[in-house]
């Protein structure tokens, strides 16, 4: 996933925005990433990836997440399987 790809597909929050949020705002727990454009508060698919970004960015690194096309496709499967509901658009 590139920095300009969407990490939270429900709220169109890009990976770059989340990484910068962690660096600048220094949240103490991963759940505070919800304050970054609502990331993670929709279907829930991105929450494990937000946690990974939280851990890596807190340590000064950038986690290499799955390719955007796979990430998007797997999120659709997750939704199709009834594991999460995206917000109404
Ligand atoms: S992709 Fe982030 S909450 Fe759905």
Coordinates of N, CA and C and ligand atoms in Angstrom, one line a residue:
X1 N 0.8 -1.2 0.0 CA 0.0 0.0 0.0 C 0.9 1.2 0.0
X2 N 0.6 2.1 -0.9 CA 1.3 3.4 -0.9 C 0.7 4.4 0.1
X3 N 1.5 5.4 0.4 CA 1.1 6.4 1.4 C -0.2 7.1 1.0
X4 N -0.5 7.2 -0.3 CA -1.6 8.0 -0.7 C -2.8 7.0 -1.0
X5 N -2.7 5.8 -0.7 CA -3.9 4.9 -0.8 C -4.7 5.0 0.5
X6 N -6.0 4.7 0.3 CA -6.9 4.8 1.4 C -6.8 3.6 2.3
X7 N -6.5 3.9 3.6 CA -6.4 2.9 4.6 C -7.8 2.6 5.2
X8 N -8.5 3.6 5.5 CA -9.9 3.5 5.9 C -10.8 3.8 4.7
X9 N -11.3 2.7 4.1 CA -12.1 2.9 2.9 C -13.5 3.4 3.2
X10 N -14.0 3.2 4.4 CA -15.3 3.8 4.8 C -15.3 5.3 4.8
X11 N -14.2 5.9 5.3 CA -14.1 7.3 5.5 C -13.0 8.0 4.7
X12 N -12.5 7.2 3.7 CA -11.5 7.7 2.7 C -10.3 8.4 3.4
X13 N -9.8 7.7 4.5 CA -8.7 8.2 5.2 C -7.4 7.6 4.6
X14 N -6.5 8.3 4.1 CA -5.3 7.8 3.5 C -4.3 7.4 4.5
X15 N -3.4 6.4 4.1 CA -2.4 5.9 5.0 C -1.5 7.1 5.5
X16 N -1.2 8.0 4.6 CA -0.3 9.1 4.9 C -0.9 10.0 6.1
X17 N -2.2 10.1 6.0 CA -2.9 10.9 7.1 C -2.8 10.2 8.4
X18 N -2.9 8.9 8.4 CA -2.9 8.2 9.7 C -1.4 8.2 10.2
X19 N -0.5 8.0 9.4 CA 0.9 8.0 9.8 C 1.3 9.3 10.4
X20 N 0.9 10.4 9.7 CA 1.2 11.7 10.2 C 0.4 12.0 11.5
X21 N -0.8 11.5 11.6 CA -1.5 11.7 12.9 C -0.8 11.1 14.1
X22 N -0.3 9.9 13.9 CA 0.5 9.2 14.9 C 1.7 10.0 15.3
X23 N 2.4 10.5 14.3 CA 3.7 11.2 14.6 C 3.4 12.6 15.3
X24 N 2.4 13.3 14.8 CA 2.1 14.6 15.3 C 1.3 14.6 16.6
X25 N 0.2 13.8 16.6 CA -0.7 13.9 17.8 C -0.2 12.9 18.9
X26 N 0.6 11.9 18.6 CA 1.1 11.0 19.6 C 0.0 10.3 20.4
X27 N -0.9 9.7 19.8 CA -2.0 9.0 20.6 C -1.4 7.9 21.5
X28 N -2.0 7.7 22.6 CA -1.4 6.7 23.6 C -1.9 5.3 23.3
X29 N -3.1 5.2 22.6 CA -3.6 3.9 22.3 C -4.1 4.0 20.8
X30 N -4.2 2.8 20.2 CA -4.5 2.8 18.8 C -6.0 3.2 18.5
X31 N -6.8 3.0 19.5 CA -8.2 3.4 19.3 C -8.4 4.9 19.1
X32 N -7.4 5.7 19.5 CA -7.5 7.2 19.3 C -7.3 7.5 17.9
X33 N -7.0 6.6 17.0 CA -6.9 6.9 15.6 C -8.3 7.2 15.0
X34 N -9.3 6.9 15.8 CA -10.7 7.3 15.3 C -10.8 8.8 15.2
X35 N -9.9 9.5 15.9 CA -10.0 11.0 15.9 C -9.3 11.5 14.6
X36 N -8.8 10.6 13.8 CA -8.2 10.9 12.5 C -9.2 10.7 11.4
X37 N -10.1 11.6 11.2 CA -11.1 11.5 10.2 C -12.2 10.4 10.4
X38 N -12.3 9.8 11.6 CA -13.2 8.8 11.8 C -12.7 7.4 11.4
X39 N -11.4 7.3 11.2 CA -10.8 6.0 10.8 C -11.2 4.9 11.7
X40 N -11.6 3.8 11.2 CA -11.9 2.6 11.9 C -13.3 2.6 12.5
X41 N -14.1 3.6 12.3 CA -15.4 3.7 13.0 C -16.6 3.2 12.1
X42 N -16.2 2.7 10.9 CA -17.3 2.2 10.0 C -17.4 0.6 10.1
X43 N -17.0 0.0 9.0 CA -17.2 -1.5 9.0 C -16.2 -2.3 9.9
X44 N -15.2 -1.6 10.3 CA -14.2 -2.3 11.2 C -13.1 -3.0 10.5
X45 N -13.1 -3.1 9.2 CA -12.1 -3.8 8.4 C -10.7 -3.3 8.7
X46 N -10.5 -2.0 8.7 CA -9.2 -1.4 8.8 C -8.6 -1.4 10.2
X47 N -9.4 -1.8 11.2 CA -8.9 -1.6 12.6 C -7.5 -2.4 12.8
X48 N -7.4 -3.7 12.4 CA -6.1 -4.3 12.6 C -5.0 -3.6 11.9
X49 N -5.3 -3.0 10.8 CA -4.2 -2.3 10.0 C -3.9 -1.0 10.7
X50 N -4.9 -0.3 11.2 CA -4.7 0.9 12.0 C -3.8 0.6 13.2
X51 N -4.0 -0.5 13.8 CA -3.1 -0.9 14.9 C -1.7 -1.1 14.5
X52 N -1.5 -1.8 13.3 CA -0.2 -2.0 12.8 C 0.5 -0.6 12.5
X53 N -0.2 0.3 12.0 CA 0.3 1.6 11.7 C 0.7 2.3 13.0
X54 N -0.2 2.2 14.0 CA 0.0 2.8 15.3 C 1.3 2.3 15.9
X55 N 1.5 1.0 15.9 CA 2.7 0.4 16.5 C 4.0 0.8 15.7
X56 N 3.9 0.7 14.4 CA 5.1 1.0 13.6 C 5.4 2.5 13.6
X57 N 4.4 3.3 13.4 CA 4.7 4.8 13.4 C 5.2 5.3 14.8
X58 N 4.6 4.7 15.8 CA 5.1 5.1 17.2 C 6.6 4.7 17.3
X59 N 7.0 3.7 16.7 CA 8.4 3.3 16.7 C 9.3 4.0 15.7
X60 N 8.7 4.9 14.9 CA 9.4 5.6 13.9 C 9.5 4.9 12.6
X61 N 8.8 3.9 12.3 CA 8.8 3.1 11.1 C 7.5 3.3 10.4
X62 N 7.4 2.7 9.2 CA 6.2 2.7 8.4 C 5.9 1.2 8.0
X63 N 4.8 0.7 8.5 CA 4.4 -0.7 8.2 C 4.1 -0.8 6.8
X64 N 4.5 -1.9 6.2 CA 4.3 -2.2 4.8 C 3.0 -3.0 4.7
X65 N 1.9 -2.4 4.5 CA 0.6 -3.0 4.5 C 0.3 -3.7 3.1
X66 N -0.7 -4.6 3.0 CA -1.0 -5.2 1.7 C -1.1 -4.3 0.6
X67 N -1.0 -4.8 -0.6 CA -1.2 -3.9 -1.8 C -2.6 -3.4 -1.8
X68 N -2.8 -2.2 -2.3 CA -4.1 -1.6 -2.2 C -5.2 -2.4 -2.9
X69 N -4.9 -3.0 -4.0 CA -6.0 -3.7 -4.8 C -6.4 -4.9 -4.0
X70 N -5.5 -5.6 -3.3 CA -5.8 -6.8 -2.5 C -6.5 -6.3 -1.2
X71 N -6.1 -5.3 -0.7 CA -6.7 -4.7 0.6 C -8.2 -4.4 0.3
X72 N -8.4 -3.7 -0.8 CA -9.8 -3.3 -1.2 C -10.7 -4.6 -1.4
X73 N -10.1 -5.5 -2.1 CA -10.8 -6.7 -2.5 C -11.1 -7.6 -1.2
X74 N -10.2 -7.7 -0.3 CA -10.4 -8.4 0.9 C -11.4 -7.8 1.8
X75 N -11.4 -6.4 1.8 CA -12.4 -5.7 2.6 C -13.8 -6.0 2.0
X76 N -13.9 -6.1 0.7 CA -15.3 -6.3 0.1 C -15.7 -7.7 0.5
X77 N -14.8 -8.7 0.5 CA -15.2 -10.0 0.9 C -15.6 -10.0 2.4
X78 N -14.9 -9.3 3.2 CA -15.3 -9.1 4.6 C -16.7 -8.6 4.8
X79 N -17.0 -7.6 4.0 CA -18.4 -7.0 4.0 C -19.4 -8.0 3.5
X80 N -19.1 -8.6 2.4 CA -20.0 -9.6 1.8 C -20.3 -10.8 2.7
X81 N -19.3 -11.1 3.6 CA -19.5 -12.2 4.6 C -20.2 -11.7 5.8
X82 N -20.7 -10.5 5.8 CA -21.5 -10.0 6.9 C -20.7 -9.6 8.2
X83 N -19.4 -9.4 8.0 CA -18.6 -9.1 9.2 C -18.5 -7.7 9.6
X84 N -19.0 -6.8 8.7 CA -19.0 -5.4 9.0 C -20.0 -4.7 8.0
X85 N -20.5 -3.5 8.4 CA -21.4 -2.8 7.6 C -20.8 -1.4 7.4
X86 N -20.5 -1.0 6.1 CA -20.0 0.3 5.9 C -21.0 1.4 6.1
X87 N -20.6 2.6 6.4 CA -21.6 3.6 6.6 C -22.4 3.9 5.4
X88 N -23.6 4.4 5.5 CA -24.4 4.8 4.4 C -23.8 6.0 3.7
X89 N -23.7 6.0 2.4 CA -23.0 7.1 1.7 C -23.9 8.2 1.4
Ligands
LIG1 S1 -12.5 0.5 6.2 FE1 -12.2 1.6 8.0 S2 -14.0 1.3 9.1 FE2 -14.4 0.4 7.2

